Short mmCIF file of C-alpha atoms and ligand atoms in Angstrom, two decimals:
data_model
loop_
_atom_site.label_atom_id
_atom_site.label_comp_id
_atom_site.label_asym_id
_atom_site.label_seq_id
_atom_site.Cartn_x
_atom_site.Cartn_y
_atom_site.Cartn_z
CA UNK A 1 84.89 102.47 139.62
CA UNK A 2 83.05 105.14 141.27
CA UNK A 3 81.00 107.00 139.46
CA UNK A 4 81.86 110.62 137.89
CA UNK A 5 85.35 109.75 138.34
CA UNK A 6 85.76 108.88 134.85
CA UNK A 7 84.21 112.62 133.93
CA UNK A 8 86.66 114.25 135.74
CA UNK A 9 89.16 112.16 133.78
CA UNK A 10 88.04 113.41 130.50
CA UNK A 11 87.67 116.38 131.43
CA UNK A 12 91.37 116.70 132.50
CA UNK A 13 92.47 114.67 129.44
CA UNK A 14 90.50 117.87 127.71
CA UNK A 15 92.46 120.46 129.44
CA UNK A 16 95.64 118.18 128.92
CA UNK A 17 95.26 118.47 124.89
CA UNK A 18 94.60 121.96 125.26
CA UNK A 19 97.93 122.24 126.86
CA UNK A 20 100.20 120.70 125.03
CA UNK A 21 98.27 122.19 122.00
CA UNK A 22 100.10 125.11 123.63
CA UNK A 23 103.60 124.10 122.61
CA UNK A 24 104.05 125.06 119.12
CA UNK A 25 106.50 126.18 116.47
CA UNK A 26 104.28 128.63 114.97
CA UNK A 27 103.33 131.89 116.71
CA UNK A 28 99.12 131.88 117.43
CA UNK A 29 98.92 128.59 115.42
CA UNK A 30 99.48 124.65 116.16
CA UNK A 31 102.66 122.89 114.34
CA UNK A 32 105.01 120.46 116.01
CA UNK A 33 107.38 118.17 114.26
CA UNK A 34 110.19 115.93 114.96
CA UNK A 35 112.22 116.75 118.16
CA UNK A 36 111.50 120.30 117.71
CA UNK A 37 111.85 122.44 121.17
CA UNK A 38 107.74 122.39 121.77
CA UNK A 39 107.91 118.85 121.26
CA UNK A 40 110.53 118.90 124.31
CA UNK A 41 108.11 121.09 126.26
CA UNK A 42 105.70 117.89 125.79
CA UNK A 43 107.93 115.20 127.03
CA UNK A 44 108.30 117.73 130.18
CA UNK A 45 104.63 118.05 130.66
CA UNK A 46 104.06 114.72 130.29
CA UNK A 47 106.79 113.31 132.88
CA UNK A 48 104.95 116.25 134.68
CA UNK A 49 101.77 114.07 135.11
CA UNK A 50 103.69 110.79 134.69
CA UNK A 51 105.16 111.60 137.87
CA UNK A 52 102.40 111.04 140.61
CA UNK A 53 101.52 107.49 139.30
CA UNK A 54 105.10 106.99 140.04
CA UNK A 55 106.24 106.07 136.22
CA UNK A 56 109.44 107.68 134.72
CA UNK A 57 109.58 108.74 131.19
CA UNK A 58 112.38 108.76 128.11
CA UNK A 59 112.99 109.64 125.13
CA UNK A 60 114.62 106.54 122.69
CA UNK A 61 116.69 106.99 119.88
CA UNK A 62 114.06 107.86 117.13
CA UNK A 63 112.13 110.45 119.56
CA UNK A 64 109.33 108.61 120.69
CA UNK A 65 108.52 109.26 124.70
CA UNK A 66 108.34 106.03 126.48
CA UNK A 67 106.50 105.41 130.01
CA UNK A 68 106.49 101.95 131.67
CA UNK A 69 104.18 101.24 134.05
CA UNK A 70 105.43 97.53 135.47
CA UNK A 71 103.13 94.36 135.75
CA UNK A 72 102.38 92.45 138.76
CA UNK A 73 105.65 91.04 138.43
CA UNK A 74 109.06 91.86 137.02
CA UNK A 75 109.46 90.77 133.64
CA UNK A 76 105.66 90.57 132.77
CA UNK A 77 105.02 91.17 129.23
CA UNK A 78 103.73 94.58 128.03
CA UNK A 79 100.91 96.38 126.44
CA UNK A 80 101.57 99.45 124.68
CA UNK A 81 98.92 102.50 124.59
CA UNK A 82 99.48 105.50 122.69
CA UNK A 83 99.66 108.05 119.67
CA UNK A 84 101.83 110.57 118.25
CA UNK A 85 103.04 113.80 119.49
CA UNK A 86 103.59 115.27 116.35
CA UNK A 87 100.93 117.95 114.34
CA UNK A 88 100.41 118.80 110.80
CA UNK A 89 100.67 122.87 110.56
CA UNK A 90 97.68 124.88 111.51
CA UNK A 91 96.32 121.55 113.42
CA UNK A 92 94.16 120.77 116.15
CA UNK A 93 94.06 119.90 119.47
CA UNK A 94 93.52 115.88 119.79
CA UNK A 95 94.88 114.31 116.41
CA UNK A 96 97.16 112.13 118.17
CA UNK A 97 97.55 113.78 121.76
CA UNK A 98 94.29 112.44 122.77
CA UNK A 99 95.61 108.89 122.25
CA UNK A 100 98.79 110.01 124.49
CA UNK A 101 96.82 111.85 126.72
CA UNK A 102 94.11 108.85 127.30
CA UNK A 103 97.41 106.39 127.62
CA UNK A 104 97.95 108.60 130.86
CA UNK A 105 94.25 108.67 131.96
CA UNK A 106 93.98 104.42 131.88
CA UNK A 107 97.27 104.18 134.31
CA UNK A 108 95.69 107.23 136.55
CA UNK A 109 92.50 105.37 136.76
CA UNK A 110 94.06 102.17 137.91
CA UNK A 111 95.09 103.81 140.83
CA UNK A 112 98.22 102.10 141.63
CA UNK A 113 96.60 98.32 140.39
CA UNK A 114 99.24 96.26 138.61
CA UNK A 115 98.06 94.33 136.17
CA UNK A 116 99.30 90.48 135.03
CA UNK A 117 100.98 92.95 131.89
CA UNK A 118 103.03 95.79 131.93
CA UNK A 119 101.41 98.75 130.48
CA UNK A 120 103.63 101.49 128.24
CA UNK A 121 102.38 104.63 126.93
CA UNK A 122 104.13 105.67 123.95
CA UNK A 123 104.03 109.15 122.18
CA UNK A 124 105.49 108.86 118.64
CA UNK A 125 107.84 111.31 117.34
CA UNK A 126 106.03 112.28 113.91
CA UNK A 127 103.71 110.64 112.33
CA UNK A 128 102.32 113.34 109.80
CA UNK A 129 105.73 113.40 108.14
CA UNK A 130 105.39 117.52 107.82
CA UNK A 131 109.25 117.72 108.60
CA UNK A 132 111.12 115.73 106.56
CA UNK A 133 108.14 114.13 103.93
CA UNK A 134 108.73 110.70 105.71
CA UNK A 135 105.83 109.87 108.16
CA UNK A 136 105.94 107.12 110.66
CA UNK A 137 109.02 108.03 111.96
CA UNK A 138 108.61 106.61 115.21
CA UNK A 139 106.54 103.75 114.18
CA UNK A 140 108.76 102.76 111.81
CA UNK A 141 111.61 102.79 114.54
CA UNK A 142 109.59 100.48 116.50
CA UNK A 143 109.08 97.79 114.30
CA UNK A 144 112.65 97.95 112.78
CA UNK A 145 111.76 99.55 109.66
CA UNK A 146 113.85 102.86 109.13
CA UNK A 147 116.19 102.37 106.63
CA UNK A 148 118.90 104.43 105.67
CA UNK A 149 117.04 106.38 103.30
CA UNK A 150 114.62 107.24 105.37
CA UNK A 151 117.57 108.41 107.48
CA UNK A 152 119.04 110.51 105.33
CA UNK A 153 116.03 112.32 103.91
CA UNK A 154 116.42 116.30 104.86
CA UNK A 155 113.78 119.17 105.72
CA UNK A 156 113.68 122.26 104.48
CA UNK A 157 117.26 123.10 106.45
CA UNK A 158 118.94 120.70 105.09
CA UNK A 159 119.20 118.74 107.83
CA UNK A 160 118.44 114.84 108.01
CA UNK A 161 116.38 112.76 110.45
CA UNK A 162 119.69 111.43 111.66
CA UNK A 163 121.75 114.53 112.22
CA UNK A 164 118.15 115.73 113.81
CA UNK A 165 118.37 113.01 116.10
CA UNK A 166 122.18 113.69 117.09
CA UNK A 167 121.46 117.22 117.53
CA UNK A 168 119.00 116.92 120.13
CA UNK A 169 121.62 114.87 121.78
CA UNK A 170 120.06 111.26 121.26
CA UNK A 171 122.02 108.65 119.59
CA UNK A 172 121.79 107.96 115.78
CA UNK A 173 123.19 104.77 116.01
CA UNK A 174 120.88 103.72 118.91
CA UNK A 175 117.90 103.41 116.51
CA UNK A 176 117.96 99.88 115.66
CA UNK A 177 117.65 98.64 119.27
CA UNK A 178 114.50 100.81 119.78
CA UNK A 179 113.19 98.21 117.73
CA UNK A 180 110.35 96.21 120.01
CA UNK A 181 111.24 92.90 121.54
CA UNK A 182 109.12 89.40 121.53
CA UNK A 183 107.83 90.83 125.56
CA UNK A 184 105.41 93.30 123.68
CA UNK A 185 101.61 91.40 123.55
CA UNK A 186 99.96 93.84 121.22
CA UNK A 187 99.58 97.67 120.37
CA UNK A 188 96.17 100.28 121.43
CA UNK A 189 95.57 103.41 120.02
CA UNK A 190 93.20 105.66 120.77
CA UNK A 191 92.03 108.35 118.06
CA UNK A 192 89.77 110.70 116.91
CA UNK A 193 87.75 109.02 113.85
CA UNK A 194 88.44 112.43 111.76
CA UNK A 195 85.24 111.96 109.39
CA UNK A 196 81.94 112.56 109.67
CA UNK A 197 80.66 108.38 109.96
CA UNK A 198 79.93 107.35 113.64
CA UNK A 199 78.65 111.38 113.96
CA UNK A 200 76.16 110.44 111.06
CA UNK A 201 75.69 107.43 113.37
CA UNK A 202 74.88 109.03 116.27
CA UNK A 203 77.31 106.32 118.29
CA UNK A 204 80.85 107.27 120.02
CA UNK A 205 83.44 104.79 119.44
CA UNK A 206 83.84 102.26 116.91
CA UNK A 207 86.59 99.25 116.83
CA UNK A 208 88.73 100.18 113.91
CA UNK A 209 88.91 96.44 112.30
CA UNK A 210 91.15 97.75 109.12
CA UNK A 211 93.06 100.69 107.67
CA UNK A 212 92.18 100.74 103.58
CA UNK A 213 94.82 100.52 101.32
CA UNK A 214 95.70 102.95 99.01
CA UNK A 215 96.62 103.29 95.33
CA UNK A 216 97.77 106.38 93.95
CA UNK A 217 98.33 107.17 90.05
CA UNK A 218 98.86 109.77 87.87
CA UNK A 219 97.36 109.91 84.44
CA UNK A 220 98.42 111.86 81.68
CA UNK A 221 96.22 112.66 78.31
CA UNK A 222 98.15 113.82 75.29
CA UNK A 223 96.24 115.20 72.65
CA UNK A 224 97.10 118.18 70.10
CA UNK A 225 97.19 121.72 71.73
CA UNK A 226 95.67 124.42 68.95
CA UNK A 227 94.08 127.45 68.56
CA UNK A 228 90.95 127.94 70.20
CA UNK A 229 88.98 130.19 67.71
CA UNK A 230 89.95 128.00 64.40
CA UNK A 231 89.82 124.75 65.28
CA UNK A 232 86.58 123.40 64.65
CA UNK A 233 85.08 120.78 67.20
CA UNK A 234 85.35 118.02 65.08
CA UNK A 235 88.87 118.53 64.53
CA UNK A 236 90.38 118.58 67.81
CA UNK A 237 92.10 116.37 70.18
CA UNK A 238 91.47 118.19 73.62
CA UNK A 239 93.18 116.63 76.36
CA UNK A 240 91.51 118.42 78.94
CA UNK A 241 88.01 117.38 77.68
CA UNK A 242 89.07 113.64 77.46
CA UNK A 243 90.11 113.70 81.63
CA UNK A 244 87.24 116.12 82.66
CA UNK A 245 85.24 112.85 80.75
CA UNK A 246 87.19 110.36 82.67
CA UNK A 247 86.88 112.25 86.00
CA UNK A 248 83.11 112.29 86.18
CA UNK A 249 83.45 108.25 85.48
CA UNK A 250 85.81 108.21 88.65
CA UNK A 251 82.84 109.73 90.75
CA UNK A 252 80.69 107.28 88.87
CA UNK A 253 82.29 104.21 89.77
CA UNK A 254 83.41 104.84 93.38
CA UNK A 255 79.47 106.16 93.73
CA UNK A 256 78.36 102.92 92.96
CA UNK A 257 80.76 100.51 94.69
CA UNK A 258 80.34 100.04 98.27
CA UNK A 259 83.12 101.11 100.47
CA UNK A 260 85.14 102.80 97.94
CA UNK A 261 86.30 106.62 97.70
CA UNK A 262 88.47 107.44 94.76
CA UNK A 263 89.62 110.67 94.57
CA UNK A 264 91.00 113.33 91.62
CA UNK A 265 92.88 115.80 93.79
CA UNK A 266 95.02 117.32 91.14
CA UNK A 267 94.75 118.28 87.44
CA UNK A 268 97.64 120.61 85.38
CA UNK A 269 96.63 121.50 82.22
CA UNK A 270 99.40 122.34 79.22
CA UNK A 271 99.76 125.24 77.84
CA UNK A 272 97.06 126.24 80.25
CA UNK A 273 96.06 129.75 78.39
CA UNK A 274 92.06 130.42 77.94
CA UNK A 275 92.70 130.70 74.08
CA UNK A 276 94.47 127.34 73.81
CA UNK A 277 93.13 123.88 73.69
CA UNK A 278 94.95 121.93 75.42
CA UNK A 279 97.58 119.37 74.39
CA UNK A 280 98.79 118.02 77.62
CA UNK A 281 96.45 116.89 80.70
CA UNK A 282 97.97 115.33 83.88
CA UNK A 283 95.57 114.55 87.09
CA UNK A 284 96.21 112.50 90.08
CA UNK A 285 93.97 110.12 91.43
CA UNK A 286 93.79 107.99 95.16
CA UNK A 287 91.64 105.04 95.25
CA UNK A 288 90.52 103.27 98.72
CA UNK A 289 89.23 100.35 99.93
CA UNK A 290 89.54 98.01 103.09
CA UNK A 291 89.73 95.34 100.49
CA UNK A 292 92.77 94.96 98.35
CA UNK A 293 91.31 93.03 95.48
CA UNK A 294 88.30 95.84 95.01
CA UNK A 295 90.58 98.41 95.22
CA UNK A 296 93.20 97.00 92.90
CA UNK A 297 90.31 95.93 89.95
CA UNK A 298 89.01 99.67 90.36
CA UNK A 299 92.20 101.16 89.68
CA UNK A 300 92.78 98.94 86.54
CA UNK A 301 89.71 99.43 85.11
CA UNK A 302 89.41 103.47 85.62
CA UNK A 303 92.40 102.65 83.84
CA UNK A 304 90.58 100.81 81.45
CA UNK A 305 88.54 103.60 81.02
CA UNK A 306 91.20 106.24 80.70
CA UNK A 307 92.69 104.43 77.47
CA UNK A 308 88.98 104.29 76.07
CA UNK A 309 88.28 107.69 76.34
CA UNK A 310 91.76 108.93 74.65
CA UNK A 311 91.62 106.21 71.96
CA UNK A 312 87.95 107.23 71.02
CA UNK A 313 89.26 111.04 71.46
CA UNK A 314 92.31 109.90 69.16
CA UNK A 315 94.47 110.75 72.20
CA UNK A 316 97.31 108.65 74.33
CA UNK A 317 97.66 108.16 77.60
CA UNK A 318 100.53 107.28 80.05
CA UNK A 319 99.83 106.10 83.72
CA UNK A 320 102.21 105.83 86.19
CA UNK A 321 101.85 104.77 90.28
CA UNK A 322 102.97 107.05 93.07
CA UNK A 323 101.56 104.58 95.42
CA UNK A 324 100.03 101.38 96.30
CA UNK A 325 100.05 100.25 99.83
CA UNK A 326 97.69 97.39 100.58
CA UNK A 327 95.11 97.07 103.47
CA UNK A 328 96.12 96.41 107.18
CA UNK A 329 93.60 94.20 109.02
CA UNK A 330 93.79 95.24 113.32
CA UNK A 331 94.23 92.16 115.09
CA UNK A 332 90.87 90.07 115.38
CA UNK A 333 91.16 89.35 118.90
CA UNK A 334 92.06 93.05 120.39
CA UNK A 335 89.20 94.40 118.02
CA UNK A 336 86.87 91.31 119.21
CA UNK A 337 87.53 92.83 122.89
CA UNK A 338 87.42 95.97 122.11
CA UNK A 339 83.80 95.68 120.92
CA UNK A 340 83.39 93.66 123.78
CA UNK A 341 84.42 96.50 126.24
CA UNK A 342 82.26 99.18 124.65
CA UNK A 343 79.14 96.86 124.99
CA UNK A 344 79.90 95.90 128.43
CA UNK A 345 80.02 99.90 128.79
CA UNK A 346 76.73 100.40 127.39
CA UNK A 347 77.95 101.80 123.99
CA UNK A 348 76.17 100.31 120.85
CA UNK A 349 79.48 98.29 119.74
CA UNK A 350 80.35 99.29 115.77
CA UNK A 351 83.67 98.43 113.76
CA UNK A 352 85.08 100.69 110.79
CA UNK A 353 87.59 100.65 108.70
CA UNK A 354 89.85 103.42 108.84
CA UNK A 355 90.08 105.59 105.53
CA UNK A 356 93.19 107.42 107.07
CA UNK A 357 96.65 105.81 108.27
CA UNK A 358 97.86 105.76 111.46
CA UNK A 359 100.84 104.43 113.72
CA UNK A 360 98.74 101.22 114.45
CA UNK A 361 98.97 100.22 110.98
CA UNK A 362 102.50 100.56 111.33
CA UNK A 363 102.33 98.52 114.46
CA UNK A 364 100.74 95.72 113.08
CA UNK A 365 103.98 94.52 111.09
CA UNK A 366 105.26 93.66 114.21
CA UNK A 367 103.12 92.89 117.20
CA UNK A 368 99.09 93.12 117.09
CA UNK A 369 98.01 96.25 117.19
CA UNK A 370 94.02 97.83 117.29
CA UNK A 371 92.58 101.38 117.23
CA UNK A 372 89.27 102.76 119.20
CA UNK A 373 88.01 105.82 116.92
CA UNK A 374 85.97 108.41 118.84
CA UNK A 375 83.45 110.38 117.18
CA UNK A 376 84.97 113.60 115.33
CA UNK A 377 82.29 116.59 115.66
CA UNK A 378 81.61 118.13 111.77
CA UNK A 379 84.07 115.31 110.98
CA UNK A 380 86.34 117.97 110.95
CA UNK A 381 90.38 117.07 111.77
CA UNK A 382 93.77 119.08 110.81
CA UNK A 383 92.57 122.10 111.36
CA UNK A 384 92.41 124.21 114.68
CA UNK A 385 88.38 123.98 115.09
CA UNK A 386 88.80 120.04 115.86
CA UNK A 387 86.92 118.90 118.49
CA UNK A 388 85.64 115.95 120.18
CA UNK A 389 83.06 115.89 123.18
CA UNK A 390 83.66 115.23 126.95
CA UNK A 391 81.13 112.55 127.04
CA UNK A 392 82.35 110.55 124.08
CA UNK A 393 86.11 110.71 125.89
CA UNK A 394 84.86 109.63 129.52
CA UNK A 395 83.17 106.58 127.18
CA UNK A 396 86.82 105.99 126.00
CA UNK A 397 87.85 106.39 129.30
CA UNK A 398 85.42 103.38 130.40
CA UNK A 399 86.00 101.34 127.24
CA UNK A 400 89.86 101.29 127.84
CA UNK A 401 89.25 100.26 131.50
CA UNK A 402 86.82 97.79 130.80
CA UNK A 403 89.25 96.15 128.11
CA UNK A 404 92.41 95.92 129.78
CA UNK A 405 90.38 93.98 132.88
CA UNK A 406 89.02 91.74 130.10
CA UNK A 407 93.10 91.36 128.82
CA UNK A 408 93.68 91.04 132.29
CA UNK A 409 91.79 87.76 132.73
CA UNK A 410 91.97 86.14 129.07
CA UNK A 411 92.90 83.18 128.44
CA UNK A 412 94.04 83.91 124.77
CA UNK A 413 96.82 86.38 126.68
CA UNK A 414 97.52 84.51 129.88
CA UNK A 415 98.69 82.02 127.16
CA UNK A 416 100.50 84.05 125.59
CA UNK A 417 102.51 84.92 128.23
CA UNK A 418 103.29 81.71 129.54
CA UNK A 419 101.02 81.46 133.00
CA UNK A 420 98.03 79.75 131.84
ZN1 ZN B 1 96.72 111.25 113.80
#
């Protein structure tokens, strides 16, 4: 590869995000969701550069864009490369798109090369889940996992995923086949790391090697609401004192256990008036970890410590879950070569787990998938002063080259597909 050619890459795929951060619902702000009309002015700009390299793209059944780029020979298995397409309101410029947009870079910068895989860049249809409260969509399309429900869930129109998807003039009942085949080898996505680690690291990439899993709860204290001037301290049963006590012993725990974050988002206190203690105290809480068994033994015993609190307060609690999704390791080989790639680049190689999901995780139900973070400046992500710097995307530029030559002559893949 000569050299500066990869600059000139990222500095297009700059201008590129830029652009289709252009096509939005909102006036003077970002926000694109499912097969909204921006999102068609996307597809167009992206068939717009799909074009030279001599690659067609389309649109399948659940809105993701599709671009095949063929193998060395017909019927060659295929690597797909992408992100999603979709933005959360008020977003940024590269949550997402830059995966897309570096999907189109890689096949640029082979320059016509075929490769013993097919390569297809993928744009997802909406991940964020801002239209309908259902994220994944396209994901979940590809590794057969929409279900009716999902389906029939409505935005703010009234109108569901699948009359969405008939009114843009795609086929509802086309869905299932968009579901991937056995000729897919595995899943890369490119992201920004939206958090503030590998800038506190001064490094920029990491191999994602897991996305946490997540618990979410909600807690509720019940104690006796009363009047605030004539009950005396020893005398009351303040539910809003018993969780701001268990809150603090949240912080406490996930302070001193590596790797976790737990998190008290939400409180609602009852009656909620200055002159009233209260009776009623619900908060919600979201507990991480890139182990399952950590997380799951943290939740129980903040838990634990929830029903000490009220019973030594003479309170009650209830708990219920809102979510618990366990941990999704990448695959071990793509995140092995990945870290390969960056040191063959000349990047210190470092994995991370992912505290955020993504497609990939998605992916990885189906077909092996990996992700490549790239350093976030401020660690700052949904929200329009994103960033991320030319240098750290012509080193993403590099890594992605330098892995799909290493795919290109493994063993573990030629294998795979059948021409060892
Ligand atoms: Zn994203």
């Amino acid at each position: 590869m000569k050299s500066g050619e990869n600059r000139k890459r990222a500095e297009e795929a700059l201008v590129r995000c830029q652009r289709l951060a252009s096509f939005s619902e909102d006036q003077g702000s970002l926000r694109r969701t499912f097969l909204s009309p921006p999102m068609v002015d996307c597809y167009r700009e992206i068939a717009c550069w799909m074009d030279p390299v001599g690659v067609s793209v389309l649109v399948d059944a659940a809105g993701n864009l599709r671009a095949f780029y063929p193998g060395v020979r017909s019927g060659a298995p295929r690597l797909m490369i992408g992100s999603h397409l979709d933005t959360v309101p008020d977003a940024g410029a590269y949550d997402g798109m830059l995966g897309v947009v570096l999907a189109v870079s890689l096949l640029e910068s082979l320059g016509g090369r075929k490769l013993p895989f097919g390569i297809e860049v993928v744009g997802f249809s909406e991940e964020e889940g801002v239209r309908f409260g259902v994220p994944f969509i396209g994901s979940r399309a590809l590794v057969g996992r929409l279900d009716e429900e999902q389906l029939a869930s409505e935005d703010a129109c009234g109108i569901s995923i699948r009359k969405a998807v008939e009114n843009f003039g795609l086929n509802s009942g086309e869905i299932p086949q968009v579901c991937l085949t056995k000729e897919y080898l595995g899943f890369i996505e490119f992201h920004i790391e939206q958090g503030p680690v590998l800038e506190n690291l001064g490094l920029s990439l990491a191999a994602v090697d897991s996305i946490v899993g997540q618990s979410r709860l909600e807690l509720a204290f019940f104690g006796h609401s009363n009047h605030a001037g004539t009950t005396p301290m020893n005398l009351r049963y303040d539910a809003l004192a018993a969780a701001a006590e268990w809150i603090t012993a949240v912080e406490c725990r996930a302070r001193n256990t590596a790797g976790l974050v737990a998190t008290v988002g939400r409180i609602e206190a009852k009656p909620g008036a200055t002159n009233v203690i209260a009776g009623e105290t619900r908060v919600a809480f979201d507990v991480r970890h890139a182990a399952d068994e950590i997380r799951i033994q943290a939740v129980n015993d903040l838990v634990g410590q929830a029903k000490g609190i009220a019973d030594r307060r003479g309170l009650r609690i209830e708990c219920g879950v809102l979510l618990e999704q366990r941990a999704v390791p990448m695959n071990s080989f793509l995140v092995n070569e990945i870290e390969h790639a960056m040191k063959t680049i000349g990047c210190a190689p470092h994995r991370m787990m992912s505290g955020a999901g993504h497609d990939a995780m998605i992916m990885a139900g189906k077909i092996p998938a990996a992700m490549i973070f790239l350093r976030t400046p401020g660690g700052i992500s949904h929200d329009p002063s994103e960033s991320v710097a030319v240098e750290d995307v012509e080193k993403a530029i590099d890594c992605g080259l330098q892995l799909l030559d290493q795919l290109a002559s493994s063993n573990v893949l030629q294998e795979r597909m059948g021409f060892a």
